[in-house]
Short mmCIF file of C-alpha atoms in Angstrom, two decimals:
data_model
loop_
_atom_site.label_atom_id
_atom_site.label_comp_id
_atom_site.label_asym_id
_atom_site.label_seq_id
_atom_site.Cartn_x
_atom_site.Cartn_y
_atom_site.Cartn_z
CA MET Z 251 112.53 114.77 98.34
CA SER Z 252 115.73 112.80 98.24
CA SER Z 253 117.23 111.90 94.90
CA ILE Z 254 116.56 108.22 95.51
CA THR Z 255 112.80 108.67 95.73
CA TYR Z 256 111.02 106.31 93.36
CA PHE Z 257 107.76 107.95 92.38
CA ALA Z 258 104.62 106.08 91.42
CA GLU Z 259 101.24 107.32 90.20
CA ILE Z 260 97.79 105.79 90.49
CA ILE Z 261 94.98 106.30 87.99
CA THR Z 262 91.45 105.22 88.87
CA ILE Z 263 88.91 105.03 86.10
CA GLY Z 264 85.21 105.09 86.82
CA ASN Z 265 82.19 107.37 86.84
CA GLU Z 266 81.00 105.80 90.11
CA ILE Z 267 83.98 107.36 91.91
CA LEU Z 268 83.41 110.75 90.29
CA SER Z 269 79.74 110.79 91.26
CA GLY Z 270 80.66 109.95 94.84
CA ARG Z 271 78.64 106.72 94.84
CA THR Z 272 81.80 104.67 95.46
CA VAL Z 273 84.58 105.66 97.82
CA ASN Z 274 87.99 105.16 96.23
CA THR Z 275 89.27 102.38 98.49
CA ASN Z 276 91.10 100.82 95.52
CA ALA Z 277 93.44 103.78 95.33
CA SER Z 278 94.15 103.49 99.07
CA HIS Z 279 94.94 99.81 98.74
CA ILE Z 280 97.32 100.33 95.82
CA ALA Z 281 98.94 103.27 97.59
CA ARG Z 282 99.57 101.30 100.78
CA ARG Z 283 100.98 98.40 98.79
CA LEU Z 284 103.32 100.62 96.77
CA VAL Z 285 104.47 102.45 99.88
CA SER Z 286 105.24 99.08 101.48
CA LEU Z 287 107.60 98.42 98.55
CA GLY Z 288 109.34 101.75 99.09
CA PHE Z 289 107.64 103.81 96.38
CA SER Z 290 106.39 107.33 97.01
CA VAL Z 291 102.97 107.87 95.43
CA ARG Z 292 103.01 111.34 93.95
CA ARG Z 293 99.57 111.61 92.46
CA ILE Z 294 96.23 109.84 92.27
CA THR Z 295 94.01 110.82 89.36
CA THR Z 296 90.42 109.73 88.87
CA VAL Z 297 88.86 110.11 85.44
CA MET Z 298 85.65 109.16 83.63
CA ASP Z 299 85.06 106.04 81.57
CA GLU Z 300 85.85 107.96 78.38
CA LEU Z 301 88.64 107.37 75.88
CA ASP Z 302 89.85 110.98 75.84
CA GLU Z 303 89.90 111.21 79.60
CA ILE Z 304 91.68 107.89 80.06
CA SER Z 305 94.32 108.52 77.43
CA SER Z 306 94.95 112.05 78.79
CA ALA Z 307 95.37 110.73 82.31
CA PHE Z 308 97.97 108.18 81.17
CA ARG Z 309 99.76 110.69 78.93
CA GLU Z 310 99.95 113.27 81.71
CA ALA Z 311 101.21 110.71 84.21
CA ILE Z 312 103.87 109.54 81.74
CA SER Z 313 104.98 113.13 81.14
CA ARG Z 314 105.78 113.45 84.86
CA LYS Z 315 108.16 110.47 84.49
CA PRO Z 316 107.33 108.32 87.50
CA LYS Z 317 108.91 104.86 87.73
CA LEU Z 318 105.56 103.12 87.90
CA ILE Z 319 101.93 103.79 86.95
CA ILE Z 320 99.13 101.57 88.24
CA SER Z 321 95.58 101.98 87.00
CA THR Z 322 92.42 100.35 88.25
CA GLY Z 323 89.02 100.07 86.59
CA GLY Z 324 87.70 99.92 83.05
CA LEU Z 325 88.91 96.43 82.12
CA GLY Z 326 86.02 94.17 81.31
CA PRO Z 327 83.49 93.06 78.76
CA THR Z 328 81.08 96.03 78.69
CA TYR Z 329 81.04 98.97 76.30
CA ASP Z 330 82.10 101.40 79.02
CA ASP Z 331 85.28 99.44 79.81
CA LYS Z 332 87.72 101.56 77.84
CA THR Z 333 91.00 101.47 79.73
CA ALA Z 334 92.84 99.12 77.36
CA GLU Z 335 91.98 101.25 74.33
CA GLY Z 336 92.66 104.49 76.19
CA LEU Z 337 96.08 103.19 77.16
CA SER Z 338 96.82 102.22 73.54
CA ILE Z 339 95.98 105.74 72.42
CA ALA Z 340 98.15 107.25 75.16
CA LEU Z 341 101.11 105.09 74.13
CA ASN Z 342 100.40 105.53 70.43
CA ARG Z 343 100.42 101.77 69.97
CA ARG Z 344 98.03 99.66 67.93
CA PHE Z 345 95.08 98.20 69.85
CA VAL Z 346 95.29 94.50 69.05
CA GLU Z 347 94.09 91.12 70.23
CA ASN Z 348 96.72 89.67 72.54
CA GLU Z 349 97.17 85.95 71.87
CA LYS Z 350 98.24 85.02 75.36
CA ALA Z 351 95.40 87.02 76.90
CA LEU Z 352 92.92 85.33 74.58
CA GLU Z 353 94.21 81.92 75.67
CA MET Z 354 93.72 82.84 79.34
CA ILE Z 355 90.18 84.03 78.68
CA VAL Z 356 89.19 81.09 76.47
CA GLU Z 357 90.41 78.65 79.10
CA LYS Z 358 88.38 80.29 81.85
CA TYR Z 359 85.12 80.29 79.91
CA LYS Z 360 85.73 76.71 78.73
CA LYS Z 361 86.03 75.54 82.32
CA ILE Z 362 82.58 76.80 83.15
CA ASN Z 363 81.22 75.89 79.71
CA VAL Z 364 80.30 79.41 78.74
CA GLU Z 365 80.39 80.66 75.16
CA LEU Z 366 83.07 83.15 74.04
CA THR Z 367 81.01 86.12 72.84
CA PRO Z 368 82.59 89.17 71.14
CA GLU Z 369 82.14 91.10 74.43
CA ARG Z 370 84.14 88.48 76.29
CA ARG Z 371 86.76 88.29 73.55
CA LYS Z 372 87.17 92.06 73.87
CA MET Z 373 89.02 91.51 77.16
CA ALA Z 374 91.98 90.18 75.12
CA MET Z 375 92.40 93.49 73.30
CA MET Z 376 95.51 95.33 74.50
CA PRO Z 377 98.15 97.76 73.32
CA GLU Z 378 100.61 96.01 70.99
CA GLY Z 379 103.49 94.51 72.95
CA ALA Z 380 101.61 94.27 76.27
CA ILE Z 381 101.96 91.31 78.62
CA PRO Z 382 98.71 90.00 80.13
CA VAL Z 383 98.90 89.50 83.91
CA GLU Z 384 97.09 86.58 85.53
CA ASN Z 385 93.78 87.36 87.23
CA ASN Z 386 92.92 84.43 89.52
CA GLU Z 387 89.80 86.14 90.83
CA GLY Z 388 88.07 87.01 87.58
CA ILE Z 389 88.34 86.96 83.80
CA ALA Z 390 89.96 90.15 82.55
CA PRO Z 391 93.77 89.88 82.69
CA GLY Z 392 95.82 92.83 83.84
CA ILE Z 393 97.83 94.70 81.22
CA TYR Z 394 101.55 95.20 81.76
CA ILE Z 395 103.68 97.29 79.49
CA VAL Z 396 106.98 99.11 79.75
CA TYR Z 397 107.01 102.47 78.00
CA GLU Z 398 110.01 104.80 77.94
CA GLY Z 399 111.36 103.00 80.99
CA ILE Z 400 108.13 103.47 82.94
CA GLU Z 401 106.40 100.30 84.12
CA ILE Z 402 102.65 100.52 83.57
CA LEU Z 403 100.07 98.10 84.95
CA ALA Z 404 96.31 98.28 84.32
CA THR Z 405 94.21 96.27 86.79
CA PRO Z 406 90.45 95.63 86.92
CA GLY Z 407 88.20 97.68 89.21
CA VAL Z 408 86.68 94.84 91.24
CA PRO Z 409 88.70 95.07 94.46
CA ARG Z 410 89.61 91.40 94.85
CA GLU Z 411 90.59 91.18 91.16
CA MET Z 412 92.64 94.36 91.42
CA GLU Z 413 94.42 93.04 94.51
CA ASN Z 414 95.13 89.69 92.87
CA VAL Z 415 96.46 91.16 89.62
CA LEU Z 416 98.58 93.63 91.60
CA GLU Z 417 100.16 90.82 93.67
CA ASN Z 418 100.78 88.69 90.58
CA PHE Z 419 102.42 91.68 88.93
CA ILE Z 420 104.63 92.43 91.93
CA ASN Z 421 105.69 88.78 92.23
CA LYS Z 422 106.28 88.03 88.57
CA TYR Z 423 106.92 91.18 86.59
CA LEU Z 424 107.81 94.31 88.57
CA LYS Z 425 111.40 95.19 87.67
CA THR Z 426 111.74 98.58 89.36
CA ARG Z 427 112.57 98.11 93.00
CA PRO Z 428 113.20 101.15 95.16
CA PRO Z 429 116.71 101.13 96.69
CA VAL Z 430 115.49 100.26 100.18
CA LYS Z 431 115.29 97.01 102.07
CA TYR Z 432 111.97 95.23 101.46
CA VAL Z 433 110.81 92.49 103.81
CA GLU Z 434 107.73 90.33 103.48
CA ARG Z 435 106.42 87.62 105.79
CA ASN Z 436 103.44 85.34 105.29
CA LEU Z 437 101.47 83.41 107.87
CA THR Z 438 98.86 80.78 107.12
CA VAL Z 439 96.14 80.83 109.75
CA VAL Z 440 93.30 78.35 110.16
CA GLY Z 441 90.27 78.56 112.43
CA VAL Z 442 89.94 82.35 112.52
CA MET Z 443 87.33 84.22 110.51
CA GLU Z 444 88.64 87.15 108.49
CA SER Z 445 85.92 89.34 109.99
CA ALA Z 446 87.11 88.40 113.50
CA ILE Z 447 90.74 89.33 112.97
CA ALA Z 448 90.05 92.43 110.84
CA PRO Z 449 89.93 94.97 113.72
CA TYR Z 450 93.19 93.60 115.15
CA ILE Z 451 94.88 93.93 111.78
CA SER Z 452 93.73 97.56 111.48
CA ASN Z 453 95.37 98.28 114.82
CA LEU Z 454 98.60 96.54 113.85
CA VAL Z 455 98.77 98.52 110.60
CA LYS Z 456 98.64 101.74 112.59
CA LYS Z 457 100.97 100.56 115.33
CA TYR Z 458 103.73 99.22 113.07
CA ASP Z 459 103.19 101.32 109.93
CA LEU Z 460 103.31 98.21 107.75
CA TYR Z 461 101.22 96.77 104.95
CA ILE Z 462 99.23 93.87 106.41
CA LYS Z 463 96.67 92.09 104.30
CA SER Z 464 94.60 89.00 104.99
CA HIS Z 465 93.86 86.89 101.93
CA PRO Z 466 90.98 84.47 102.58
CA LYS Z 467 91.65 81.02 101.16
CA GLY Z 468 89.06 78.79 102.85
CA TYR Z 469 85.40 79.26 103.73
CA GLU Z 470 84.73 82.13 106.16
CA LEU Z 471 81.88 80.42 108.02
CA THR Z 472 82.69 76.71 107.99
CA SER Z 473 86.48 76.34 107.76
CA PRO Z 474 88.22 79.68 107.61
CA MET Z 475 91.77 79.83 106.31
CA LEU Z 476 93.72 83.04 105.84
CA GLU Z 477 97.05 83.92 104.40
CA ILE Z 478 98.26 87.01 106.16
CA GLN Z 479 100.90 89.04 104.43
CA ILE Z 480 103.07 91.52 106.33
CA ALA Z 481 105.30 93.77 104.27
CA GLY Z 482 107.29 96.94 104.57
CA SER Z 483 110.40 98.72 103.46
CA SER Z 484 112.96 100.98 105.04
CA ALA Z 485 116.40 102.44 104.51
CA ASN Z 486 117.30 100.84 107.83
CA PRO Z 487 117.18 97.04 107.36
CA LYS Z 488 117.75 96.18 111.00
CA GLU Z 489 114.97 98.40 112.27
CA LEU Z 490 112.65 97.02 109.61
CA GLU Z 491 113.38 93.34 110.43
CA GLU Z 492 112.73 94.08 114.07
CA ARG Z 493 109.49 95.94 113.39
CA ILE Z 494 108.17 93.19 111.12
CA ASN Z 495 109.14 90.49 113.61
CA ASN Z 496 107.47 92.29 116.50
CA CYS Z 497 104.37 92.75 114.41
CA LYS Z 498 104.38 89.06 113.40
CA GLU Z 499 104.78 87.90 117.00
CA GLU Z 500 101.93 90.12 118.14
CA LEU Z 501 99.77 88.81 115.31
CA LYS Z 502 100.54 85.22 116.32
CA GLU Z 503 99.43 85.96 119.88
CA ILE Z 504 96.17 87.41 118.53
CA VAL Z 505 95.61 84.28 116.42
CA HIS Z 506 96.02 82.11 119.50
CA LYS Z 507 93.71 84.32 121.53
CA LEU Z 508 91.09 83.88 118.80
CA ASN Z 509 91.55 80.08 119.02
CA GLY Z 510 93.27 79.82 115.66
CA ARG Z 511 96.36 77.95 114.57
CA ILE Z 512 99.36 78.95 112.47
CA THR Z 513 99.97 76.17 109.94
CA ASN Z 514 102.67 77.79 107.89
CA GLU Z 515 105.13 80.64 108.20
CA ILE Z 516 107.35 81.98 105.44
CA MET F 217 78.10 114.64 76.97
CA SER F 218 75.34 117.14 76.32
CA SER F 219 76.27 120.73 75.68
CA ILE F 220 74.59 121.83 78.91
CA THR F 221 76.86 119.72 81.11
CA TYR F 222 78.44 121.84 83.85
CA PHE F 223 81.74 120.25 84.72
CA ALA F 224 83.39 120.46 88.11
CA GLU F 225 86.75 119.20 89.35
CA ILE F 226 87.89 118.19 92.81
CA ILE F 227 91.45 118.50 94.09
CA THR F 228 92.45 116.79 97.34
CA ILE F 229 95.71 117.78 98.93
CA GLY F 230 97.45 115.55 101.42
CA ASN F 231 100.23 113.02 101.77
CA GLU F 232 98.03 110.84 104.01
CA ILE F 233 95.78 110.10 101.02
CA LEU F 234 98.75 109.33 98.75
CA SER F 235 100.27 106.93 101.28
CA GLY F 236 96.94 105.13 101.59
CA ARG F 237 96.65 105.83 105.32
CA THR F 238 93.47 107.83 104.78
CA VAL F 239 90.70 106.84 102.38
CA ASN F 240 89.53 109.81 100.34
CA THR F 241 86.00 110.12 101.72
CA ASN F 242 86.20 113.92 101.41
CA ALA F 243 86.29 113.64 97.64
CA SER F 244 83.24 111.35 97.70
CA HIS F 245 81.34 113.80 99.86
CA ILE F 246 82.12 116.77 97.64
CA ALA F 247 81.31 114.73 94.53
CA ARG F 248 77.91 113.66 95.85
CA ARG F 249 77.10 117.22 96.87
CA LEU F 250 78.10 118.66 93.50
CA VAL F 251 76.15 115.97 91.64
CA SER F 252 73.10 116.83 93.77
CA LEU F 253 73.37 120.39 92.41
CA GLY F 254 73.50 119.11 88.84
CA PHE F 255 77.25 119.31 88.22
CA SER F 256 79.17 116.53 86.51
CA VAL F 257 82.48 115.86 88.25
CA ARG F 258 85.02 115.24 85.51
CA ARG F 259 88.16 114.64 87.50
CA ILE F 260 89.46 114.13 91.03
CA THR F 261 93.16 114.80 91.53
CA THR F 262 95.10 114.07 94.69
CA VAL F 263 98.48 115.71 95.17
CA MET F 264 101.15 116.05 97.84
CA ASP F 265 101.46 118.88 100.36
CA GLU F 266 104.01 120.63 98.14
CA LEU F 267 103.77 124.02 96.49
CA ASP F 268 104.73 122.80 93.02
CA GLU F 269 102.28 119.94 93.13
CA ILE F 270 99.42 122.05 94.44
CA SER F 271 99.91 124.88 91.98
CA SER F 272 100.24 122.41 89.08
CA ALA F 273 97.03 120.67 90.08
CA PHE F 274 95.11 123.97 90.13
CA ARG F 275 96.68 125.17 86.88
CA GLU F 276 95.89 121.92 85.08
CA ALA F 277 92.31 121.92 86.36
CA ILE F 278 91.88 125.54 85.22
CA SER F 279 93.25 124.69 81.77
CA ARG F 280 90.42 122.15 81.33
CA LYS F 281 87.94 125.00 81.90
CA PRO F 282 85.43 123.46 84.30
CA LYS F 283 82.78 125.76 85.83
CA LEU F 284 83.85 124.96 89.36
CA ILE F 285 86.92 123.68 91.21
CA ILE F 286 86.70 122.57 94.84
CA SER F 287 89.80 121.66 96.79
CA THR F 288 90.09 120.13 100.23
CA GLY F 289 93.07 119.94 102.56
CA GLY F 290 96.15 122.01 103.24
CA LEU F 291 94.50 125.00 104.93
CA GLY F 292 95.70 125.42 108.45
CA PRO F 293 98.40 126.69 110.76
CA THR F 294 101.21 124.18 110.17
CA TYR F 295 104.17 124.45 107.82
CA ASP F 296 102.81 121.73 105.55
CA ASP F 297 99.52 123.56 104.92
CA LYS F 298 100.37 125.06 101.56
CA THR F 299 97.13 125.19 99.61
CA ALA F 300 96.57 128.96 99.90
CA GLU F 301 100.06 129.74 98.65
CA GLY F 302 99.89 127.06 95.95
CA LEU F 303 96.64 128.55 94.71
CA SER F 304 98.20 132.04 94.62
CA ILE F 305 101.03 130.73 92.49
CA ALA F 306 98.61 128.95 90.16
CA LEU F 307 96.58 132.14 89.68
CA ASN F 308 99.67 134.33 89.49
CA ARG F 309 98.27 136.55 92.23
CA ARG F 310 100.06 138.01 95.20
CA PHE F 311 99.87 135.99 98.43
CA VAL F 312 98.59 138.53 100.95
CA GLU F 313 96.98 138.80 104.35
CA ASN F 314 93.22 139.00 103.86
CA GLU F 315 91.72 141.55 106.25
CA LYS F 316 88.33 139.91 106.52
CA ALA F 317 89.88 136.49 107.07
CA LEU F 318 92.14 137.92 109.79
CA GLU F 319 89.09 139.41 111.53
CA MET F 320 87.35 136.02 111.51
CA ILE F 321 90.41 134.30 112.93
CA VAL F 322 91.14 136.96 115.58
CA GLU F 323 87.56 136.80 116.79
CA LYS F 324 87.66 133.01 117.18
CA TYR F 325 90.87 132.98 119.20
CA LYS F 326 89.67 135.90 121.32
CA LYS F 327 86.56 133.95 122.30
CA ILE F 328 88.64 131.16 123.73
CA ASN F 329 91.30 133.54 125.03
CA VAL F 330 94.11 132.11 122.95
CA GLU F 331 97.00 134.16 121.65
CA LEU F 332 97.32 134.96 117.93
CA THR F 333 100.69 133.41 117.00
CA PRO F 334 102.27 133.86 113.55
CA GLU F 335 101.20 130.27 112.73
CA ARG F 336 97.58 131.11 113.49
CA ARG F 337 97.79 134.41 111.63
CA LYS F 338 99.04 132.47 108.61
CA MET F 339 95.51 131.18 108.05
CA ALA F 340 94.52 134.68 106.90
CA MET F 341 97.01 134.55 103.99
CA MET F 342 95.20 134.18 100.67
CA PRO F 343 95.54 135.05 97.00
CA GLU F 344 94.85 138.74 96.44
CA GLY F 345 91.15 139.35 95.81
CA ALA F 346 89.94 136.18 97.52
CA ILE F 347 86.81 136.06 99.67
CA PRO F 348 87.13 134.13 102.95
CA VAL F 349 84.27 131.69 103.51
CA GLU F 350 82.92 131.13 107.02
CA ASN F 351 84.10 127.98 108.82
CA ASN F 352 81.75 127.37 111.75
CA GLU F 353 83.47 124.13 112.70
CA GLY F 354 87.06 125.29 112.92
CA ILE F 355 89.39 128.23 112.45
CA ALA F 356 90.73 128.30 108.89
CA PRO F 357 88.27 130.05 106.57
CA GLY F 358 87.64 128.67 103.12
CA ILE F 359 89.05 130.59 100.16
CA TYR F 360 86.72 131.64 97.35
CA ILE F 361 87.93 133.24 94.19
CA VAL F 362 86.64 133.63 90.65
CA TYR F 363 89.33 133.25 88.00
CA GLU F 364 88.66 133.50 84.27
CA GLY F 365 85.01 132.76 84.97
CA ILE F 366 85.82 129.62 86.96
CA GLU F 367 84.61 129.54 90.55
CA ILE F 368 87.29 128.13 92.85
CA LEU F 369 86.78 127.15 96.48
CA ALA F 370 89.49 125.82 98.80
CA THR F 371 88.17 124.05 101.90
CA PRO F 372 90.00 122.56 104.91
CA GLY F 373 90.72 118.83 105.10
CA VAL F 374 88.98 118.05 108.40
CA PRO F 375 85.73 116.48 107.16
CA ARG F 376 83.28 118.45 109.30
CA GLU F 377 85.07 121.71 108.48
CA MET F 378 85.12 120.87 104.79
CA GLU F 379 81.40 120.06 104.84
CA ASN F 380 80.57 123.25 106.69
CA VAL F 381 82.64 125.53 104.44
CA LEU F 382 81.17 123.81 101.38
CA GLU F 383 77.60 124.39 102.56
CA ASN F 384 78.33 128.02 103.45
CA PHE F 385 79.83 128.49 100.00
CA ILE F 386 76.85 126.90 98.25
CA ASN F 387 74.38 128.99 100.25
CA LYS F 388 76.14 132.36 100.10
CA TYR F 389 78.51 132.51 97.16
CA LEU F 390 78.09 129.92 94.43
CA LYS F 391 76.98 131.76 91.29
CA THR F 392 77.17 128.96 88.72
CA ARG F 393 74.02 126.91 88.85
CA PRO F 394 73.58 124.07 86.36
CA PRO F 395 70.49 124.56 84.19
CA VAL F 396 68.47 121.88 85.94
CA LYS F 397 65.86 122.02 88.65
CA TYR F 398 67.41 121.85 92.13
CA VAL F 399 65.28 120.95 95.14
CA GLU F 400 66.36 120.87 98.76
CA ARG F 401 64.35 119.93 101.84
CA ASN F 402 65.42 120.07 105.48
CA LEU F 403 63.98 118.23 108.44
CA THR F 404 64.85 118.90 112.07
CA VAL F 405 64.70 115.69 114.07
CA VAL F 406 64.98 115.34 117.84
CA GLY F 407 65.35 112.18 119.90
CA VAL F 408 67.19 110.08 117.33
CA MET F 409 70.92 109.44 117.52
CA GLU F 410 72.82 110.06 114.29
CA SER F 411 74.41 106.63 114.62
CA ALA F 412 70.94 105.04 114.83
CA ILE F 413 69.57 106.63 111.68
CA ALA F 414 72.80 106.34 109.65
CA PRO F 415 72.08 102.90 108.11
CA TYR F 416 68.57 104.01 107.07
CA ILE F 417 69.99 107.10 105.40
CA SER F 418 72.50 104.98 103.46
CA ASN F 419 69.62 102.92 102.14
CA LEU F 420 67.58 105.97 101.18
CA VAL F 421 70.55 107.46 99.31
CA LYS F 422 70.76 104.32 97.20
CA LYS F 423 67.00 103.94 96.76
CA TYR F 424 66.29 107.55 95.71
CA ASP F 425 69.66 108.56 94.23
CA LEU F 426 69.65 111.78 96.25
CA TYR F 427 72.09 113.61 98.47
CA ILE F 428 71.00 113.06 102.07
CA LYS F 429 73.12 114.35 104.91
CA SER F 430 72.48 114.45 108.63
CA HIS F 431 74.01 117.41 110.42
CA PRO F 432 74.19 116.82 114.19
CA LYS F 433 73.20 119.90 116.16
CA GLY F 434 72.58 118.57 119.69
CA TYR F 435 74.36 116.02 121.85
CA GLU F 436 74.44 112.51 120.40
CA LEU F 437 74.11 110.69 123.73
CA THR F 438 71.97 112.91 125.93
CA SER F 439 69.73 115.00 123.66
CA PRO F 440 70.30 114.24 120.02
CA MET F 441 69.13 116.74 117.42
CA LEU F 442 69.75 116.37 113.71
CA GLU F 443 69.15 118.52 110.70
CA ILE F 444 68.64 116.23 107.78
CA GLN F 445 69.17 117.70 104.36
CA ILE F 446 67.73 116.05 101.25
CA ALA F 447 68.81 117.47 97.90
CA GLY F 448 68.87 116.56 94.26
CA SER F 449 68.58 117.91 90.77
CA SER F 450 67.01 116.78 87.54
CA ALA F 451 66.02 118.00 84.11
CA ASN F 452 62.53 116.77 84.99
CA PRO F 453 61.21 118.96 87.84
CA LYS F 454 58.02 116.97 88.41
CA GLU F 455 59.83 113.67 88.73
CA LEU F 456 62.36 115.26 91.08
CA GLU F 457 59.73 116.82 93.38
CA GLU F 458 57.99 113.48 93.60
CA ARG F 459 61.20 111.57 94.31
CA ILE F 460 62.26 114.01 97.02
CA ASN F 461 58.80 113.98 98.62
CA ASN F 462 58.65 110.18 98.65
CA CYS F 463 62.10 110.08 100.21
CA LYS F 464 61.11 112.66 102.81
CA GLU F 465 57.93 110.78 103.74
CA GLU F 466 59.85 107.52 104.09
CA LEU F 467 62.42 109.28 106.25
CA LYS F 468 59.68 110.66 108.49
CA GLU F 469 58.30 107.16 108.99
CA ILE F 470 61.77 105.96 109.95
CA VAL F 471 62.12 108.82 112.46
CA HIS F 472 58.82 107.82 114.08
CA LYS F 473 59.82 104.17 114.15
CA LEU F 474 62.99 105.20 115.99
CA ASN F 475 60.87 107.13 118.52
CA GLY F 476 61.98 110.52 117.27
CA ARG F 477 60.04 113.69 116.49
CA ILE F 478 60.12 116.10 113.56
CA THR F 479 60.21 119.62 114.99
CA ASN F 480 60.71 121.57 111.81
CA GLU F 481 60.35 121.03 108.10
CA ILE F 482 61.48 123.41 105.37
#
């Protein structure tokens, strides 16, 4: 390992993973995304929905001094959602109602005219000093906190919520950036169903060794719209730019072949 | 947690999991199989192909005193297969050539008339006192060792080899049996492709909450033969027998619907 390696760790929380009922695709997603930013993921730990287990997992990860810890699962309104409290215990911080998080939650329930029960209010409880991270796909905000120089983010376990909170975190909060060149391109595609382009994207991921993710924005069956994100990092900026451009051009050809249009390119 | 809970831990070793290139389906398989025997899987840890990481993962798992530790990955002929040595370090045992393992390996290469290179011979290196476990799907034997009352099994990372070594271990070596009723039934099915029955099996797994696994024995395209294993455990033997029988009867109906025959039933 070179001295410039920026290590990250992933913690997944959930009995359904430990019983084998659910395959841990969340960890794979987070890993790929962190690798695309230039991090090296050193460990993935899966623990039960229990306070002791959760706080131990965070404490042990912190003791190994990575730059970044991302958790997924255990944020939510039910009694077995214990990540926020487990994290508080690990950090030895008070477990308190976060005002900004409460605002986010209240606003969401107001919009759909649903009552704020104690269970729903519970999703605003966080370690003291935490920053709630926007969750545009669900209710429970992510939890961002910096502890002894380590950035820690807790995301929900529902895949699309986890992905959304993770992207919001990377765009708005993540301070630690590995000392490599990072390039990201985004294409907006209309007229192609996500399910139609999925196998092509899998091939491109393998061929170019990049993070490629389609984010559906329209309606899959009637008027599909996708934002496709291509990202990667490398110590060699020129090689990376070339690889990402080749990948983007190939993707554009695929879109045309599938009778779609590119309406935006960033 | 009740006092009769028998905890197990799973360790997966491999950079391809940590980079997100490979989804950790091996861990799910092992978890489901252990749960079917009545174990409770308390933690799944994924670490890099590095000696320090591997030995730490085993040492930490041992310190939590589960009844059983199963690892997968990092057994094999290449330089980055370091599980056997990492386990030796964790147990503070000498890393030695295991005579019985060497016999197994020599015999396999002899059969296909392939030379025994130092890389191939390396697969016989194990912690002192280990028992090699038969691998009928590949070369590298599994490694079984009892340490401070904890049963430890290291399996290869190739899924079909891992599954085979795990079954051989359960059938021949596993001493720790959770204090619940365990029932296993096996059906031999001819004339049905594994790919044809797969979706039905997925449904049955969900419906009956049992471990159901098809083991292909014939040739998928020309003369398919499957051994289908149904297993589960429960504190209530009567309920379990009934559940397994209902599942088996439903599976037999599916086999007939798919124009297959049951040639054996144990």
